[in-house]
mmCIF file with all atom_site columns, C-alpha atoms in Angstrom:
data_model
loop_
_atom_site.group_PDB
_atom_site.id
_atom_site.type_symbol
_atom_site.label_atom_id
_atom_site.label_alt_id
_atom_site.label_comp_id
_atom_site.label_asym_id
_atom_site.label_entity_id
_atom_site.label_seq_id
_atom_site.pdbx_PDB_ins_code
_atom_site.Cartn_x
_atom_site.Cartn_y
_atom_site.Cartn_z
_atom_site.occupancy
_atom_site.B_iso_or_equiv
_atom_site.pdbx_formal_charge
_atom_site.auth_seq_id
_atom_site.auth_comp_id
_atom_site.auth_asym_id
_atom_site.auth_atom_id
_atom_site.pdbx_PDB_model_num
ATOM 1   C CA . MET A 1 1   ? -202.820 -153.307 67.265 1.00 85.00 ? 90  MET A CA 1
ATOM 2   C CA . ILE A 1 2   ? -199.463 -153.070 68.682 1.00 89.00 ? 91  ILE A CA 1
ATOM 3   C CA . TYR A 1 3   ? -198.194 -151.520 72.039 1.00 92.00 ? 92  TYR A CA 1
ATOM 4   C CA . TYR A 1 4   ? -195.605 -149.661 73.284 1.00 92.00 ? 93  TYR A CA 1
ATOM 5   C CA . PHE A 1 5   ? -193.446 -148.992 76.572 1.00 93.00 ? 94  PHE A CA 1
ATOM 6   C CA . ILE A 1 6   ? -191.527 -145.800 76.333 1.00 93.00 ? 95  ILE A CA 1
ATOM 7   C CA . LYS A 1 7   ? -189.568 -144.173 78.340 1.00 93.00 ? 96  LYS A CA 1
ATOM 8   C CA . PHE A 1 8   ? -188.091 -140.852 77.015 1.00 92.00 ? 97  PHE A CA 1
ATOM 9   C CA . ARG A 1 9   ? -185.938 -138.217 79.202 1.00 90.00 ? 98  ARG A CA 1
ATOM 10  C CA . LEU A 1 10  ? -183.901 -134.703 78.660 1.00 89.00 ? 99  LEU A CA 1
ATOM 11  C CA . ALA A 1 11  ? -181.782 -135.342 76.720 1.00 89.00 ? 100 ALA A CA 1
ATOM 12  C CA . ASN A 1 12  ? -179.243 -132.561 78.515 1.00 87.00 ? 101 ASN A CA 1
ATOM 13  C CA . ASP A 1 13  ? -177.707 -134.801 81.041 1.00 86.00 ? 102 ASP A CA 1
ATOM 14  C CA . LYS A 1 14  ? -176.052 -131.497 83.149 1.00 85.00 ? 103 LYS A CA 1
ATOM 15  C CA . ILE A 1 15  ? -180.754 -130.939 83.974 1.00 84.00 ? 104 ILE A CA 1
ATOM 16  C CA . VAL A 1 16  ? -181.651 -134.523 84.222 1.00 82.00 ? 105 VAL A CA 1
ATOM 17  C CA . GLY A 1 17  ? -181.829 -134.134 88.062 1.00 80.00 ? 106 GLY A CA 1
ATOM 18  C CA . LYS A 1 18  ? -182.290 -130.033 87.719 1.00 86.00 ? 107 LYS A CA 1
ATOM 19  C CA . VAL A 1 19  ? -185.485 -130.752 85.923 1.00 85.00 ? 108 VAL A CA 1
ATOM 20  C CA . LEU A 1 20  ? -188.745 -131.523 87.510 1.00 86.00 ? 109 LEU A CA 1
ATOM 21  C CA . LEU A 1 21  ? -191.217 -132.949 84.353 1.00 88.00 ? 110 LEU A CA 1
ATOM 22  C CA . ASP A 1 22  ? -194.142 -133.244 86.302 1.00 86.00 ? 111 ASP A CA 1
ATOM 23  C CA . SER A 1 23  ? -194.274 -129.296 87.571 1.00 87.00 ? 112 SER A CA 1
ATOM 24  C CA . THR A 1 24  ? -197.724 -128.326 86.005 1.00 86.00 ? 113 THR A CA 1
ATOM 25  C CA . THR A 1 25  ? -197.128 -126.350 83.636 1.00 86.00 ? 114 THR A CA 1
ATOM 26  C CA . ASN A 1 26  ? -194.557 -128.626 82.527 1.00 87.00 ? 115 ASN A CA 1
ATOM 27  C CA . GLN A 1 27  ? -197.667 -131.705 82.979 1.00 89.00 ? 116 GLN A CA 1
ATOM 28  C CA . MET A 1 28  ? -199.965 -128.774 80.141 1.00 92.00 ? 117 MET A CA 1
ATOM 29  C CA . ILE A 1 29  ? -196.525 -128.417 77.790 1.00 93.00 ? 118 ILE A CA 1
ATOM 30  C CA . PHE A 1 30  ? -196.919 -132.172 77.437 1.00 93.00 ? 119 PHE A CA 1
ATOM 31  C CA . GLU A 1 31  ? -200.403 -133.131 76.720 1.00 94.00 ? 120 GLU A CA 1
ATOM 32  C CA . LYS A 1 32  ? -200.926 -130.372 74.456 1.00 94.00 ? 121 LYS A CA 1
ATOM 33  C CA . ALA A 1 33  ? -198.128 -132.102 72.337 1.00 94.00 ? 122 ALA A CA 1
ATOM 34  C CA . LYS A 1 34  ? -199.312 -135.261 73.351 1.00 95.00 ? 123 LYS A CA 1
ATOM 35  C CA . GLN A 1 35  ? -202.507 -133.903 71.442 1.00 94.00 ? 124 GLN A CA 1
ATOM 36  C CA . ASP A 1 36  ? -201.132 -132.239 68.846 1.00 94.00 ? 125 ASP A CA 1
ATOM 37  C CA . PHE A 1 37  ? -199.105 -136.046 68.457 1.00 94.00 ? 126 PHE A CA 1
ATOM 38  C CA . ASN A 1 38  ? -203.063 -137.849 67.965 1.00 93.00 ? 127 ASN A CA 1
ATOM 39  C CA . ARG A 1 39  ? -204.223 -135.511 65.631 1.00 91.00 ? 128 ARG A CA 1
ATOM 40  C CA . ALA A 1 40  ? -201.500 -135.998 63.190 1.00 90.00 ? 129 ALA A CA 1
ATOM 41  C CA . GLY A 1 41  ? -201.214 -139.670 64.073 1.00 85.00 ? 130 GLY A CA 1
ATOM 42  C CA . SER A 1 42  ? -204.610 -140.880 63.643 1.00 84.00 ? 131 SER A CA 1
ATOM 43  C CA . LYS A 1 43  ? -204.768 -138.845 59.684 1.00 83.00 ? 132 LYS A CA 1
ATOM 44  C CA . ALA A 1 44  ? -200.701 -141.075 59.421 1.00 82.00 ? 133 ALA A CA 1
ATOM 45  C CA . ARG A 1 45  ? -199.750 -143.430 56.626 1.00 82.00 ? 134 ARG A CA 1
ATOM 46  C CA . THR A 1 46  ? -198.511 -145.858 59.468 1.00 82.00 ? 135 THR A CA 1
ATOM 47  C CA . TYR A 1 47  ? -201.927 -144.631 62.241 1.00 89.00 ? 136 TYR A CA 1
ATOM 48  C CA . LYS A 1 48  ? -199.937 -144.242 65.944 1.00 92.00 ? 137 LYS A CA 1
ATOM 49  C CA . GLN A 1 49  ? -201.761 -143.015 68.728 1.00 92.00 ? 138 GLN A CA 1
ATOM 50  C CA . ILE A 1 50  ? -200.291 -142.233 72.390 1.00 93.00 ? 139 ILE A CA 1
ATOM 51  C CA . VAL A 1 51  ? -203.219 -144.066 74.907 1.00 93.00 ? 140 VAL A CA 1
ATOM 52  C CA . LYS A 1 52  ? -201.180 -143.285 77.910 1.00 92.00 ? 141 LYS A CA 1
ATOM 53  C CA . GLN A 1 53  ? -198.896 -140.917 79.106 1.00 93.00 ? 142 GLN A CA 1
ATOM 54  C CA . THR A 1 54  ? -197.287 -140.548 83.070 1.00 93.00 ? 143 THR A CA 1
ATOM 55  C CA . VAL A 1 55  ? -194.936 -137.744 83.174 1.00 91.00 ? 144 VAL A CA 1
ATOM 56  C CA . ASN A 1 56  ? -193.016 -138.009 86.532 1.00 89.00 ? 145 ASN A CA 1
ATOM 57  C CA . SER A 1 57  ? -190.831 -136.225 88.116 1.00 87.00 ? 146 SER A CA 1
ATOM 58  C CA . SER A 1 58  ? -187.585 -137.088 85.560 1.00 87.00 ? 147 SER A CA 1
ATOM 59  C CA . SER A 1 59  ? -188.689 -139.617 82.371 1.00 90.00 ? 148 SER A CA 1
ATOM 60  C CA . ILE A 1 60  ? -191.964 -139.360 80.506 1.00 93.00 ? 149 ILE A CA 1
ATOM 61  C CA . ASP A 1 61  ? -193.656 -143.044 79.954 1.00 94.00 ? 150 ASP A CA 1
ATOM 62  C CA . ILE A 1 62  ? -196.376 -143.362 77.218 1.00 94.00 ? 151 ILE A CA 1
ATOM 63  C CA . ILE A 1 63  ? -197.665 -146.459 75.515 1.00 93.00 ? 152 ILE A CA 1
ATOM 64  C CA . LEU A 1 64  ? -197.659 -145.893 72.013 1.00 93.00 ? 153 LEU A CA 1
ATOM 65  C CA . GLU A 1 65  ? -200.562 -147.242 69.998 1.00 92.00 ? 154 GLU A CA 1
ATOM 66  C CA . VAL A 1 66  ? -199.982 -148.595 66.131 1.00 91.00 ? 155 VAL A CA 1
ATOM 67  C CA . LYS A 1 67  ? -201.534 -150.438 63.728 1.00 88.00 ? 156 LYS A CA 1
ATOM 68  C CA . LYS A 1 68  ? -198.494 -152.395 62.944 1.00 87.00 ? 157 LYS A CA 1
ATOM 69  C CA . ARG A 1 69  ? -195.381 -152.686 64.297 1.00 88.00 ? 158 ARG A CA 1
ATOM 70  C CA . ILE A 1 70  ? -192.811 -149.932 63.413 1.00 87.00 ? 159 ILE A CA 1
ATOM 71  C CA . PRO A 1 71  ? -188.764 -150.679 63.617 1.00 88.00 ? 160 PRO A CA 1
ATOM 72  C CA . SER A 1 72  ? -188.188 -147.409 66.385 1.00 89.00 ? 161 SER A CA 1
ATOM 73  C CA . PRO A 1 73  ? -190.703 -146.443 68.096 1.00 90.00 ? 162 PRO A CA 1
ATOM 74  C CA . THR A 1 74  ? -188.468 -143.260 69.813 1.00 89.00 ? 163 THR A CA 1
ATOM 75  C CA . MET A 1 75  ? -188.311 -141.734 65.950 1.00 89.00 ? 164 MET A CA 1
ATOM 76  C CA . CYS A 1 76  ? -192.134 -141.545 65.745 1.00 89.00 ? 165 CYS A CA 1
ATOM 77  C CA . PHE A 1 77  ? -191.761 -138.734 68.498 1.00 91.00 ? 166 PHE A CA 1
ATOM 78  C CA . ARG A 1 78  ? -189.159 -135.930 66.670 1.00 90.00 ? 167 ARG A CA 1
ATOM 79  C CA . ASN A 1 79  ? -193.230 -133.911 65.506 1.00 90.00 ? 168 ASN A CA 1
ATOM 80  C CA . TYR A 1 80  ? -193.614 -134.405 69.196 1.00 93.00 ? 169 TYR A CA 1
ATOM 81  C CA . SER A 1 81  ? -190.215 -133.221 70.689 1.00 91.00 ? 170 SER A CA 1
ATOM 82  C CA . LYS A 1 82  ? -190.637 -130.348 67.637 1.00 91.00 ? 171 LYS A CA 1
ATOM 83  C CA . PHE A 1 83  ? -194.143 -129.793 68.701 1.00 93.00 ? 172 PHE A CA 1
ATOM 84  C CA . ILE A 1 84  ? -192.882 -129.060 72.226 1.00 92.00 ? 173 ILE A CA 1
ATOM 85  C CA . ILE A 1 85  ? -190.112 -126.903 70.923 1.00 91.00 ? 174 ILE A CA 1
ATOM 86  C CA . ASP A 1 86  ? -191.872 -124.187 69.069 1.00 92.00 ? 175 ASP A CA 1
ATOM 87  C CA . ASN A 1 87  ? -194.314 -123.719 70.601 1.00 93.00 ? 176 ASN A CA 1
ATOM 88  C CA . TYR A 1 88  ? -192.580 -123.821 74.354 1.00 91.00 ? 177 TYR A CA 1
ATOM 89  C CA . LYS A 1 89  ? -189.159 -122.675 73.307 1.00 88.00 ? 178 LYS A CA 1
ATOM 90  C CA . ASN A 1 90  ? -188.864 -119.804 76.035 1.00 89.00 ? 179 ASN A CA 1
ATOM 91  C CA . VAL A 1 91  ? -189.647 -123.114 77.958 1.00 88.00 ? 180 VAL A CA 1
ATOM 92  C CA . VAL A 1 92  ? -187.375 -125.198 77.371 1.00 88.00 ? 181 VAL A CA 1
ATOM 93  C CA . GLN A 1 93  ? -184.728 -123.409 75.963 1.00 87.00 ? 182 GLN A CA 1
ATOM 94  C CA . GLU A 1 94  ? -182.392 -124.900 78.128 1.00 87.00 ? 183 GLU A CA 1
ATOM 95  C CA . TRP A 1 95  ? -183.434 -128.328 78.034 1.00 88.00 ? 184 TRP A CA 1
ATOM 96  C CA . ILE A 1 96  ? -182.455 -128.384 73.923 1.00 88.00 ? 185 ILE A CA 1
ATOM 97  C CA . THR A 1 97  ? -178.278 -130.659 73.708 1.00 87.00 ? 186 THR A CA 1
ATOM 98  C CA . THR A 1 98  ? -176.044 -128.055 71.849 1.00 83.00 ? 187 THR A CA 1
ATOM 99  C CA . SER A 1 99  ? -177.247 -130.055 69.041 1.00 84.00 ? 188 SER A CA 1
ATOM 100 C CA . GLY A 1 100 ? -180.800 -129.910 69.101 1.00 83.00 ? 189 GLY A CA 1
ATOM 101 C CA . ASN A 1 101 ? -182.187 -132.770 71.057 1.00 84.00 ? 190 ASN A CA 1
ATOM 102 C CA . PHE A 1 102 ? -184.445 -132.434 73.334 1.00 84.00 ? 191 PHE A CA 1
ATOM 103 C CA . LEU A 1 103 ? -186.067 -135.852 74.633 1.00 89.00 ? 192 LEU A CA 1
ATOM 104 C CA . LYS A 1 104 ? -183.889 -139.190 74.544 1.00 88.00 ? 193 LYS A CA 1
ATOM 105 C CA . GLY A 1 105 ? -185.165 -142.746 74.559 1.00 88.00 ? 194 GLY A CA 1
ATOM 106 C CA . ILE A 1 106 ? -183.946 -145.061 77.364 1.00 87.00 ? 195 ILE A CA 1
ATOM 107 C CA . GLU A 1 107 ? -186.120 -147.667 76.777 1.00 90.00 ? 196 GLU A CA 1
ATOM 108 C CA . VAL A 1 108 ? -188.750 -149.445 74.617 1.00 91.00 ? 197 VAL A CA 1
ATOM 109 C CA . TYR A 1 109 ? -190.597 -152.328 74.402 1.00 90.00 ? 198 TYR A CA 1
ATOM 110 C CA . GLU A 1 110 ? -193.421 -154.255 73.196 1.00 89.00 ? 199 GLU A CA 1
ATOM 111 C CA . ILE A 1 111 ? -196.028 -155.219 75.457 1.00 87.00 ? 200 ILE A CA 1
ATOM 112 C CA . ASP A 1 112 ? -199.597 -157.024 75.336 1.00 80.00 ? 201 ASP A CA 1
ATOM 113 C CA . GLY A 1 113 ? -202.584 -154.085 75.282 1.00 71.00 ? 202 GLY A CA 1
ATOM 114 C CA . THR A 1 114 ? -203.975 -155.695 78.235 1.00 67.00 ? 203 THR A CA 1
ATOM 115 C CA . GLU A 1 115 ? -200.949 -154.942 80.422 1.00 62.00 ? 204 GLU A CA 1
ATOM 116 C CA . PHE A 1 116 ? -201.215 -150.428 81.006 1.00 58.00 ? 205 PHE A CA 1
ATOM 117 C CA . ASN A 1 117 ? -204.341 -150.535 81.694 1.00 56.00 ? 206 ASN A CA 1
ATOM 118 C CA . CYS A 1 118 ? -203.827 -151.532 85.263 1.00 40.00 ? 207 CYS A CA 1
ATOM 119 C CA . GLY A 1 119 ? -201.134 -149.186 85.308 1.00 41.00 ? 208 GLY A CA 1
ATOM 120 C CA . ASP A 1 120 ? -203.109 -146.812 87.327 1.00 40.00 ? 209 ASP A CA 1
ATOM 121 C CA . ASN A 1 121 ? -204.513 -150.252 90.358 1.00 36.00 ? 210 ASN A CA 1
ATOM 122 C CA . ALA A 1 122 ? -207.637 -149.154 89.428 1.00 38.00 ? 211 ALA A CA 1
ATOM 123 C CA . VAL A 1 123 ? -209.929 -151.630 88.202 1.00 39.00 ? 212 VAL A CA 1
ATOM 124 C CA . GLU A 1 124 ? -212.403 -151.203 85.506 1.00 47.00 ? 213 GLU A CA 1
ATOM 125 C CA . GLU A 1 125 ? -215.492 -153.160 85.921 1.00 58.00 ? 214 GLU A CA 1
ATOM 126 C CA . GLU A 1 126 ? -215.717 -154.393 82.274 1.00 70.00 ? 215 GLU A CA 1
ATOM 127 C CA . MET A 1 127 ? -219.041 -153.080 79.556 1.00 73.00 ? 216 MET A CA 1
ATOM 128 C CA . SER A 1 128 ? -221.485 -155.475 79.351 1.00 80.00 ? 217 SER A CA 1
ATOM 129 C CA . ASN A 1 129 ? -222.624 -156.595 75.947 1.00 81.00 ? 218 ASN A CA 1
ATOM 130 C CA . LYS A 1 130 ? -225.714 -155.760 76.464 1.00 80.00 ? 219 LYS A CA 1
ATOM 131 C CA . ASP A 1 131 ? -223.722 -152.215 77.393 1.00 79.00 ? 220 ASP A CA 1
ATOM 132 C CA . LEU A 1 132 ? -222.045 -151.764 74.980 1.00 81.00 ? 221 LEU A CA 1
ATOM 133 C CA . ILE A 1 133 ? -224.906 -152.133 71.883 1.00 83.00 ? 222 ILE A CA 1
ATOM 134 C CA . LYS A 1 134 ? -226.344 -149.838 73.390 1.00 80.00 ? 223 LYS A CA 1
ATOM 135 C CA . ALA A 1 135 ? -223.284 -147.491 73.045 1.00 80.00 ? 224 ALA A CA 1
ATOM 136 C CA . VAL A 1 136 ? -221.864 -148.652 69.798 1.00 82.00 ? 225 VAL A CA 1
ATOM 137 C CA . VAL A 1 137 ? -225.716 -147.284 68.680 1.00 81.00 ? 226 VAL A CA 1
ATOM 138 C CA . ASP A 1 138 ? -225.819 -144.249 70.521 1.00 78.00 ? 227 ASP A CA 1
ATOM 139 C CA . LEU A 1 139 ? -222.665 -143.129 69.483 1.00 77.00 ? 228 LEU A CA 1
ATOM 140 C CA . CYS A 1 140 ? -223.785 -143.845 66.278 1.00 79.00 ? 229 CYS A CA 1
ATOM 141 C CA . MET A 1 141 ? -227.616 -142.602 65.863 1.00 78.00 ? 230 MET A CA 1
ATOM 142 C CA . GLU A 1 142 ? -227.491 -139.049 68.401 1.00 72.00 ? 231 GLU A CA 1
ATOM 143 C CA . VAL A 1 143 ? -227.567 -136.599 67.222 1.00 67.00 ? 232 VAL A CA 1
ATOM 144 C CA . GLU A 1 144 ? -223.955 -134.099 66.259 1.00 66.00 ? 233 GLU A CA 1
ATOM 145 C CA . ASN A 1 145 ? -223.721 -131.126 68.423 1.00 65.00 ? 234 ASN A CA 1
ATOM 146 C CA . GLY A 1 146 ? -220.890 -130.407 70.958 1.00 67.00 ? 235 GLY A CA 1
ATOM 147 C CA . SER A 1 147 ? -217.761 -128.175 70.158 1.00 71.00 ? 236 SER A CA 1
ATOM 148 C CA . ALA A 1 148 ? -216.137 -128.578 67.198 1.00 73.00 ? 237 ALA A CA 1
ATOM 149 C CA . GLU A 1 149 ? -213.520 -131.429 68.719 1.00 69.00 ? 238 GLU A CA 1
ATOM 150 C CA . GLU A 1 150 ? -216.223 -133.287 70.478 1.00 73.00 ? 239 GLU A CA 1
ATOM 151 C CA . LYS A 1 151 ? -217.636 -133.992 67.115 1.00 77.00 ? 240 LYS A CA 1
ATOM 152 C CA . LYS A 1 152 ? -213.583 -134.283 65.427 1.00 76.00 ? 241 LYS A CA 1
ATOM 153 C CA . GLN A 1 153 ? -213.809 -137.106 68.290 1.00 75.00 ? 242 GLN A CA 1
ATOM 154 C CA . ARG A 1 154 ? -216.555 -139.011 67.422 1.00 78.00 ? 243 ARG A CA 1
ATOM 155 C CA . GLN A 1 155 ? -216.509 -138.896 64.095 1.00 81.00 ? 244 GLN A CA 1
ATOM 156 C CA . TRP A 1 156 ? -212.409 -140.451 65.149 1.00 79.00 ? 245 TRP A CA 1
ATOM 157 C CA . THR A 1 157 ? -213.849 -143.346 67.412 1.00 81.00 ? 246 THR A CA 1
ATOM 158 C CA . ILE A 1 158 ? -216.885 -144.717 64.880 1.00 83.00 ? 247 ILE A CA 1
ATOM 159 C CA . ALA A 1 159 ? -213.761 -144.676 62.353 1.00 82.00 ? 248 ALA A CA 1
ATOM 160 C CA . LYS A 1 160 ? -211.982 -146.321 64.711 1.00 80.00 ? 249 LYS A CA 1
ATOM 161 C CA . MET A 1 161 ? -214.100 -148.978 65.140 1.00 83.00 ? 250 MET A CA 1
ATOM 162 C CA . LYS A 1 162 ? -214.721 -149.288 61.937 1.00 83.00 ? 251 LYS A CA 1
ATOM 163 C CA . ASP A 1 163 ? -211.459 -150.367 61.183 1.00 78.00 ? 252 ASP A CA 1
ATOM 164 C CA . ILE A 1 164 ? -211.770 -153.239 64.166 1.00 79.00 ? 253 ILE A CA 1
ATOM 165 C CA . VAL A 1 165 ? -214.442 -154.081 62.237 1.00 80.00 ? 254 VAL A CA 1
ATOM 166 C CA . LYS A 1 166 ? -212.482 -155.005 58.478 1.00 78.00 ? 255 LYS A CA 1
ATOM 167 C CA . GLU A 1 167 ? -210.516 -156.158 59.953 1.00 73.00 ? 256 GLU A CA 1
ATOM 168 C CA . TYR A 1 168 ? -212.125 -159.238 61.174 1.00 71.00 ? 257 TYR A CA 1
ATOM 169 C CA . TYR A 1 169 ? -214.314 -159.514 58.451 1.00 73.00 ? 258 TYR A CA 1
ATOM 170 C CA . GLN A 1 170 ? -211.482 -159.620 56.017 1.00 65.00 ? 259 GLN A CA 1
#
């Protein structure tokens, strides 16, 4: 997998310092947009997922995971912006420029897949091989119960594991 760090800010320069993107309401909006993006990205021709999203007061930091390198990672976020504009127009109406732009990519670069795990300064304990095997077997063999969203997430996880294994054996 390939990972990109992308920093967005509002495209409307007149209100950049006036809007707090990290308010509770705004964070919920960006979380819903992330969920929509990931739902579509898992089925897209070129797989893409937001694996980490941090909403700051004046910017949004995103770690994007893609299967293949893409020439312009910020262009993947047109539907992300469209989702927010279509579903939360009453909140974001004044944030949009006269030309209809909402977010502007201000920083983009490829990163190593391990870099973003250190962002929270939390040291995550590494899973042993035995625990990994047990978790994979439990995931694949457990009886399918739970909500539709949990089932969908489980199937997505299993499909992703299959893709990883296929890459190794081809």
